[in-house]
mmCIF file of C-alpha atoms in Angstrom:
data_model
loop_
_atom_site.group_PDB
_atom_site.id
_atom_site.type_symbol
_atom_site.label_atom_id
_atom_site.label_comp_id
_atom_site.label_asym_id
_atom_site.label_seq_id
_atom_site.Cartn_x
_atom_site.Cartn_y
_atom_site.Cartn_z
ATOM 1 C CA MET H 279 -3.351 30.111 3.078
ATOM 2 C CA ASN H 280 -1.986 31.084 -0.329
ATOM 3 C CA LEU H 281 -0.667 27.906 -1.945
ATOM 4 C CA ASN H 282 0.801 29.807 -4.928
ATOM 5 C CA LEU H 283 -0.748 27.447 -7.464
ATOM 6 C CA LYS H 284 -2.203 30.127 -9.712
ATOM 7 C CA ASN H 285 -1.604 29.538 -13.431
ATOM 8 C CA LYS H 286 0.175 26.212 -12.831
ATOM 9 C CA LEU H 287 -0.813 23.561 -15.394
ATOM 10 C CA VAL H 288 -1.976 20.396 -13.651
ATOM 11 C CA LEU H 289 -2.701 16.992 -15.176
ATOM 12 C CA VAL H 290 -4.964 14.812 -13.029
ATOM 13 C CA THR H 291 -5.529 11.291 -14.352
ATOM 14 C CA GLY H 292 -8.757 9.461 -13.633
ATOM 15 C CA SER H 293 -10.452 12.726 -12.744
ATOM 16 C CA THR H 294 -14.087 12.514 -13.813
ATOM 17 C CA ALA H 295 -15.204 11.063 -10.472
ATOM 18 C CA GLY H 296 -14.153 10.449 -6.889
ATOM 19 C CA ILE H 297 -10.862 11.702 -5.496
ATOM 20 C CA GLY H 298 -9.559 12.703 -8.924
ATOM 21 C CA LYS H 299 -12.509 14.964 -9.662
ATOM 22 C CA SER H 300 -12.279 16.525 -6.213
ATOM 23 C CA VAL H 301 -8.554 17.180 -6.725
ATOM 24 C CA ALA H 302 -9.197 18.743 -10.136
ATOM 25 C CA ARG H 303 -11.770 21.102 -8.669
ATOM 26 C CA GLY H 304 -9.449 21.943 -5.768
ATOM 27 C CA PHE H 305 -6.679 23.028 -8.128
ATOM 28 C CA LEU H 306 -9.109 25.095 -10.179
ATOM 29 C CA GLU H 307 -10.284 26.878 -7.054
ATOM 30 C CA GLU H 308 -6.640 27.695 -6.308
ATOM 31 C CA GLY H 309 -6.296 29.355 -9.712
ATOM 32 C CA ALA H 310 -4.483 26.556 -11.529
ATOM 33 C CA GLU H 311 -5.322 25.327 -15.021
ATOM 34 C CA VAL H 312 -6.324 21.674 -15.041
ATOM 35 C CA VAL H 313 -6.387 18.862 -17.587
ATOM 36 C CA ILE H 314 -8.839 16.155 -16.593
ATOM 37 C CA ASN H 315 -8.794 12.644 -17.975
ATOM 38 C CA SER H 316 -10.947 9.548 -18.281
ATOM 39 C CA ARG H 317 -11.173 6.769 -20.819
ATOM 40 C CA SER H 318 -14.718 7.922 -21.635
ATOM 41 C CA GLN H 319 -15.056 10.920 -23.952
ATOM 42 C CA GLU H 320 -18.603 11.438 -22.724
ATOM 43 C CA GLN H 321 -17.550 11.540 -19.073
ATOM 44 C CA VAL H 322 -14.721 13.944 -19.916
ATOM 45 C CA GLU H 323 -17.077 16.332 -21.684
ATOM 46 C CA VAL H 324 -19.642 16.228 -18.872
ATOM 47 C CA THR H 325 -16.975 16.854 -16.231
ATOM 48 C CA VAL H 326 -15.339 19.693 -18.171
ATOM 49 C CA ASN H 327 -18.696 21.451 -18.404
ATOM 50 C CA GLU H 328 -19.333 20.848 -14.713
ATOM 51 C CA LEU H 329 -15.946 22.253 -13.656
ATOM 52 C CA LYS H 330 -15.825 25.226 -16.039
ATOM 53 C CA PRO H 331 -17.346 27.623 -13.479
ATOM 54 C CA PHE H 332 -14.327 27.047 -11.214
ATOM 55 C CA GLY H 333 -11.557 27.878 -13.672
ATOM 56 C CA LYS H 334 -9.753 27.005 -16.879
ATOM 57 C CA VAL H 335 -10.198 23.297 -17.504
ATOM 58 C CA TYR H 336 -9.310 21.024 -20.420
ATOM 59 C CA GLY H 337 -10.310 17.433 -21.046
ATOM 60 C CA VAL H 338 -8.518 14.564 -22.771
ATOM 61 C CA ALA H 339 -10.039 11.105 -23.077
ATOM 62 C CA ALA H 340 -7.540 8.221 -22.984
ATOM 63 C CA ASP H 341 -7.407 4.691 -21.597
ATOM 64 C CA LEU H 342 -4.200 4.842 -19.589
ATOM 65 C CA SER H 343 -3.891 1.070 -19.374
ATOM 66 C CA ASN H 344 -2.890 1.338 -23.038
ATOM 67 C CA PRO H 345 0.625 2.701 -23.752
ATOM 68 C CA ASN H 346 -0.404 4.087 -27.165
ATOM 69 C CA ALA H 347 -3.362 5.954 -25.663
ATOM 70 C CA THR H 348 -1.063 7.287 -22.945
ATOM 71 C CA ALA H 349 1.334 8.605 -25.591
ATOM 72 C CA GLN H 350 -1.585 10.302 -27.331
ATOM 73 C CA LEU H 351 -2.607 11.928 -24.049
ATOM 74 C CA ILE H 352 0.920 13.276 -23.580
ATOM 75 C CA ALA H 353 0.925 14.656 -27.127
ATOM 76 C CA GLN H 354 -2.409 16.419 -26.632
ATOM 77 C CA VAL H 355 -1.425 17.857 -23.259
ATOM 78 C CA SER H 356 1.860 19.157 -24.722
ATOM 79 C CA GLN H 357 -0.224 21.265 -27.093
ATOM 80 C CA ILE H 358 -1.772 22.961 -24.059
ATOM 81 C CA GLY H 359 1.495 23.724 -22.309
ATOM 82 C CA HIS H 360 4.194 22.588 -19.893
ATOM 83 C CA VAL H 361 2.812 20.381 -17.098
ATOM 84 C CA ASP H 362 3.908 21.790 -13.745
ATOM 85 C CA ILE H 363 2.059 19.263 -11.599
ATOM 86 C CA LEU H 364 1.240 15.627 -12.357
ATOM 87 C CA ILE H 365 -1.286 13.772 -10.220
ATOM 88 C CA ASN H 366 -1.108 10.035 -10.991
ATOM 89 C CA ASN H 367 -4.534 9.178 -9.639
ATOM 90 C CA VAL H 368 -6.087 6.772 -12.110
ATOM 91 C CA GLY H 369 -6.660 3.291 -10.732
ATOM 92 C CA TYR H 370 -9.043 0.400 -10.390
ATOM 93 C CA PHE H 371 -9.852 -1.785 -7.401
ATOM 94 C CA GLU H 372 -11.899 -4.887 -6.815
ATOM 95 C CA ALA H 373 -12.228 -7.614 -4.222
ATOM 96 C CA LYS H 374 -11.476 -11.070 -5.583
ATOM 97 C CA PRO H 375 -9.985 -14.261 -4.111
ATOM 98 C CA PHE H 376 -6.276 -14.513 -4.951
ATOM 99 C CA GLU H 377 -6.596 -17.893 -6.652
ATOM 100 C CA GLN H 378 -9.253 -16.536 -9.020
ATOM 101 C CA VAL H 379 -7.215 -13.576 -10.295
ATOM 102 C CA THR H 380 -5.903 -14.413 -13.755
ATOM 103 C CA ASP H 381 -2.610 -13.308 -15.309
ATOM 104 C CA ASP H 382 -4.511 -10.990 -17.636
ATOM 105 C CA GLU H 383 -6.187 -9.320 -14.660
ATOM 106 C CA TRP H 384 -2.832 -8.879 -12.927
ATOM 107 C CA PHE H 385 -1.328 -7.331 -16.076
ATOM 108 C CA TYR H 386 -4.322 -5.042 -16.588
ATOM 109 C CA LEU H 387 -4.155 -3.756 -13.018
ATOM 110 C CA PHE H 388 -0.412 -3.141 -13.262
ATOM 111 C CA ASN H 389 -0.785 -1.388 -16.605
ATOM 112 C CA LEU H 390 -3.460 0.940 -15.266
ATOM 113 C CA ASN H 391 -2.446 1.466 -11.634
ATOM 114 C CA VAL H 392 1.339 1.445 -11.999
ATOM 115 C CA MET H 393 2.521 1.715 -15.596
ATOM 116 C CA SER H 394 0.291 4.693 -16.392
ATOM 117 C CA GLY H 395 2.251 6.663 -13.806
ATOM 118 C CA VAL H 396 5.563 5.269 -15.058
ATOM 119 C CA ARG H 397 4.818 6.310 -18.633
ATOM 120 C CA LEU H 398 3.573 9.791 -17.782
ATOM 121 C CA THR H 399 6.324 10.565 -15.279
ATOM 122 C CA ARG H 400 9.031 9.279 -17.630
ATOM 123 C CA VAL H 401 8.092 12.031 -20.084
ATOM 124 C CA LEU H 402 6.995 14.849 -17.773
ATOM 125 C CA LEU H 403 9.511 14.639 -14.903
ATOM 126 C CA PRO H 404 12.601 15.492 -17.027
ATOM 127 C CA LYS H 405 10.837 18.640 -18.236
ATOM 128 C CA MET H 406 10.095 19.629 -14.635
ATOM 129 C CA LEU H 407 13.756 19.126 -13.783
ATOM 130 C CA GLU H 408 14.742 21.368 -16.704
ATOM 131 C CA GLN H 409 12.401 24.073 -15.394
ATOM 132 C CA ASN H 410 13.668 23.451 -11.830
ATOM 133 C CA TRP H 411 10.136 23.296 -10.441
ATOM 134 C CA GLY H 412 7.447 20.683 -10.424
ATOM 135 C CA ARG H 413 5.342 18.315 -8.393
ATOM 136 C CA VAL H 414 4.498 14.657 -8.955
ATOM 137 C CA ILE H 415 1.989 12.903 -6.729
ATOM 138 C CA PHE H 416 1.111 9.211 -6.836
ATOM 139 C CA VAL H 417 -2.229 8.390 -5.235
ATOM 140 C CA ALA H 418 -1.468 5.071 -3.543
ATOM 141 C CA SER H 419 -3.424 3.568 -0.633
ATOM 142 C CA GLU H 420 -3.075 2.364 2.910
ATOM 143 C CA THR H 421 -3.359 -1.123 1.403
ATOM 144 C CA GLY H 422 0.115 -0.519 -0.020
ATOM 145 C CA VAL H 423 1.547 -1.030 3.464
ATOM 146 C CA LYS H 424 -1.342 -3.063 4.912
ATOM 147 C CA PRO H 425 -2.284 -5.498 2.138
ATOM 148 C CA MET H 426 -5.841 -6.794 2.120
ATOM 149 C CA PRO H 427 -6.188 -10.559 1.582
ATOM 150 C CA ASP H 428 -9.245 -10.145 -0.650
ATOM 151 C CA MET H 429 -7.506 -7.469 -2.736
ATOM 152 C CA ILE H 430 -3.986 -8.836 -3.055
ATOM 153 C CA HIS H 431 -3.528 -7.785 -6.698
ATOM 154 C CA TYR H 432 -4.735 -4.248 -5.960
ATOM 155 C CA SER H 433 -2.643 -3.993 -2.784
ATOM 156 C CA VAL H 434 0.520 -5.059 -4.603
ATOM 157 C CA THR H 435 0.048 -2.336 -7.223
ATOM 158 C CA LYS H 436 -0.200 0.252 -4.465
ATOM 159 C CA THR H 437 2.960 -1.072 -2.800
ATOM 160 C CA ALA H 438 4.699 -0.720 -6.165
ATOM 161 C CA ILE H 439 3.504 2.877 -6.483
ATOM 162 C CA ILE H 440 4.931 3.791 -3.088
ATOM 163 C CA GLY H 441 8.318 2.344 -4.010
ATOM 164 C CA LEU H 442 8.239 3.979 -7.430
ATOM 165 C CA SER H 443 7.488 7.370 -5.925
ATOM 166 C CA ARG H 444 10.359 7.179 -3.461
ATOM 167 C CA ALA H 445 12.800 6.040 -6.152
ATOM 168 C CA LEU H 446 11.779 8.853 -8.501
ATOM 169 C CA ALA H 447 12.265 11.381 -5.708
ATOM 170 C CA GLU H 448 15.951 10.427 -5.691
ATOM 171 C CA LEU H 449 16.193 11.878 -9.210
ATOM 172 C CA THR H 450 15.163 15.327 -7.954
ATOM 173 C CA LYS H 451 18.093 15.858 -5.573
ATOM 174 C CA GLY H 452 19.197 19.481 -5.445
ATOM 175 C CA THR H 453 16.192 20.770 -7.395
ATOM 176 C CA LYS H 454 12.843 22.365 -6.597
ATOM 177 C CA VAL H 455 10.969 19.331 -7.903
ATOM 178 C CA THR H 456 9.338 16.905 -5.475
ATOM 179 C CA VAL H 457 7.796 13.454 -5.851
ATOM 180 C CA ASN H 458 5.544 12.068 -3.136
ATOM 181 C CA SER H 459 2.849 9.459 -2.707
ATOM 182 C CA VAL H 460 -0.377 9.796 -0.761
ATOM 183 C CA LEU H 461 -1.931 6.886 1.138
ATOM 184 C CA PRO H 462 -5.673 7.388 1.660
ATOM 185 C CA ALA H 463 -7.804 4.936 3.589
ATOM 186 C CA SER H 464 -11.255 3.966 2.328
ATOM 187 C CA THR H 465 -12.878 7.103 0.930
ATOM 188 C CA TRP H 466 -16.578 7.628 0.314
ATOM 189 C CA THR H 467 -16.820 8.020 -3.452
ATOM 190 C CA LYS H 468 -19.298 6.883 -6.082
ATOM 191 C CA GLY H 469 -17.036 3.907 -6.727
ATOM 192 C CA MET H 470 -17.121 2.935 -3.052
ATOM 193 C CA GLU H 471 -20.895 3.296 -3.011
ATOM 194 C CA ILE H 472 -21.227 0.991 -6.038
ATOM 195 C CA TYR H 473 -18.811 -1.493 -4.470
ATOM 196 C CA LEU H 474 -20.740 -1.641 -1.192
ATOM 197 C CA ASN H 475 -24.101 -1.849 -2.959
ATOM 198 C CA LYS H 476 -22.799 -4.852 -4.887
ATOM 199 C CA ILE H 477 -21.754 -6.574 -1.655
ATOM 200 C CA ALA H 478 -25.096 -5.666 -0.086
ATOM 201 C CA HIS H 479 -26.912 -7.226 -3.019
ATOM 202 C CA ASN H 480 -24.871 -10.423 -2.763
ATOM 203 C CA THR H 481 -25.162 -10.777 1.012
ATOM 204 C CA GLY H 482 -28.662 -9.442 1.654
ATOM 205 C CA LEU H 483 -27.277 -6.882 4.102
ATOM 206 C CA GLU H 484 -27.839 -3.132 4.044
ATOM 207 C CA VAL H 485 -24.972 -0.782 3.176
ATOM 208 C CA GLU H 486 -25.280 0.760 6.649
ATOM 209 C CA GLU H 487 -24.811 -2.679 8.216
ATOM 210 C CA LEU H 488 -21.732 -3.353 6.100
ATOM 211 C CA THR H 489 -20.252 0.007 7.037
ATOM 212 C CA THR H 490 -20.858 -0.554 10.732
ATOM 213 C CA ALA H 491 -19.305 -4.013 10.545
ATOM 214 C CA TYR H 492 -16.270 -2.690 8.647
ATOM 215 C CA PHE H 493 -15.410 -0.191 11.380
ATOM 216 C CA SER H 494 -16.377 -2.370 14.346
ATOM 217 C CA GLN H 495 -15.053 -5.775 13.269
ATOM 218 C CA GLY H 496 -13.365 -5.498 9.876
ATOM 219 C CA ASP H 497 -10.273 -3.844 8.427
ATOM 220 C CA GLY H 498 -11.473 -0.433 9.588
ATOM 221 C CA LYS H 499 -11.600 -1.275 13.294
ATOM 222 C CA ASN H 500 -8.258 0.455 13.958
ATOM 223 C CA SER H 501 -9.432 3.679 12.348
ATOM 224 C CA LEU H 502 -9.352 6.573 14.776
ATOM 225 C CA LEU H 503 -11.922 8.433 12.683
ATOM 226 C CA GLN H 504 -14.326 5.475 12.578
ATOM 227 C CA ARG H 505 -15.747 6.671 9.283
ATOM 228 C CA PHE H 506 -14.875 6.877 5.628
ATOM 229 C CA LEU H 507 -12.697 9.752 4.483
ATOM 230 C CA THR H 508 -14.183 12.377 2.221
ATOM 231 C CA PRO H 509 -12.593 13.174 -1.153
ATOM 232 C CA GLN H 510 -12.079 16.736 0.082
ATOM 233 C CA GLU H 511 -9.914 15.553 2.977
ATOM 234 C CA VAL H 512 -7.607 13.751 0.542
ATOM 235 C CA THR H 513 -7.684 16.726 -1.826
ATOM 236 C CA ASP H 514 -6.550 19.145 0.873
ATOM 237 C CA VAL H 515 -3.424 17.078 1.562
ATOM 238 C CA ILE H 516 -2.576 16.750 -2.127
ATOM 239 C CA LEU H 517 -2.981 20.498 -2.693
ATOM 240 C CA PHE H 518 -0.655 21.249 0.199
ATOM 241 C CA LEU H 519 2.006 18.801 -1.021
ATOM 242 C CA CYS H 520 1.909 20.505 -4.429
ATOM 243 C CA SER H 521 2.300 23.988 -2.990
ATOM 244 C CA VAL H 522 5.436 25.997 -2.302
ATOM 245 C CA LYS H 523 4.621 25.547 1.388
ATOM 246 C CA ALA H 524 5.613 21.883 1.077
ATOM 247 C CA SER H 525 8.996 22.471 -0.562
ATOM 248 C CA ALA H 526 10.800 20.463 2.147
ATOM 249 C CA ILE H 527 8.549 17.387 1.758
ATOM 250 C CA ASN H 528 10.048 15.050 -0.811
ATOM 251 C CA GLY H 529 10.141 11.267 -1.182
ATOM 252 C CA VAL H 530 7.521 10.624 1.475
ATOM 253 C CA ALA H 531 4.533 8.291 1.614
ATOM 254 C CA GLN H 532 2.079 10.687 3.205
ATOM 255 C CA ARG H 533 -0.664 8.952 5.130
ATOM 256 C CA VAL H 534 -4.214 10.241 4.890
ATOM 257 C CA GLU H 535 -5.892 7.326 6.637
ATOM 258 C CA GLY H 536 -7.300 8.599 9.917
ATOM 259 C CA GLY H 537 -4.981 6.562 12.113
ATOM 260 C CA LEU H 538 -5.964 3.223 10.565
ATOM 261 C CA LEU H 539 -2.314 2.157 10.358
ATOM 262 C CA ARG H 540 -1.264 1.445 13.910
ATOM 263 C CA SER H 541 2.415 2.374 13.795
ATOM 264 C CA ILE H 542 4.520 5.457 14.509
ATOM 265 C CA LEU H 543 6.525 5.283 11.243
#
């Protein structure tokens, strides 16, 4: 299927690993030009070199929890060209008891997971509207509609992203610009592997045992896939939503969670 993404300029935040890196590569393979981002200059340089064989890729290091660094990212990207597609992917998750999460941790998570997307979209969306074409995707999570008690602060940021995405879509009425969010379930990434290894170390269990328990007894028991998603499965949905084929899909919270959410709406 031709997604007509050739020569589009795409900014993917948090794209040196996991879903973000997979999405960046996917756009490159479709002929788009991609700006990748991470707070680490070293990681950006390594990833740019790794992705170069797939297409025209740029890298900008910036800590998007910081508004000044975000402004610098916007300035550098503007030197490259007009952003046609914005993928607000950057985010951080952790499991921590609610009563132990400090105000500073709440503010940090909101600055990174939510406000990074607010700041970038505030600048880039009006330019898309002027051009009468553009795509904005917020990578949320199934926890945004099914909050996890051991990740309340993370879950709340994802709920905020879903609401933000829908509200921004209202600003695109009558144009060829769309704003959507994507709700993946647990996806097997390096971050997930590190997270599970940490739990395994603390509990004395093997990662395989934790995975089995998650899908048989834990939050994953309603999953119809009964496995973790792959980054490619999430990427494929995001690429479609950014294509001309998805011109009638706007303001939606698109699930990519393998039937984990047991509801028809």
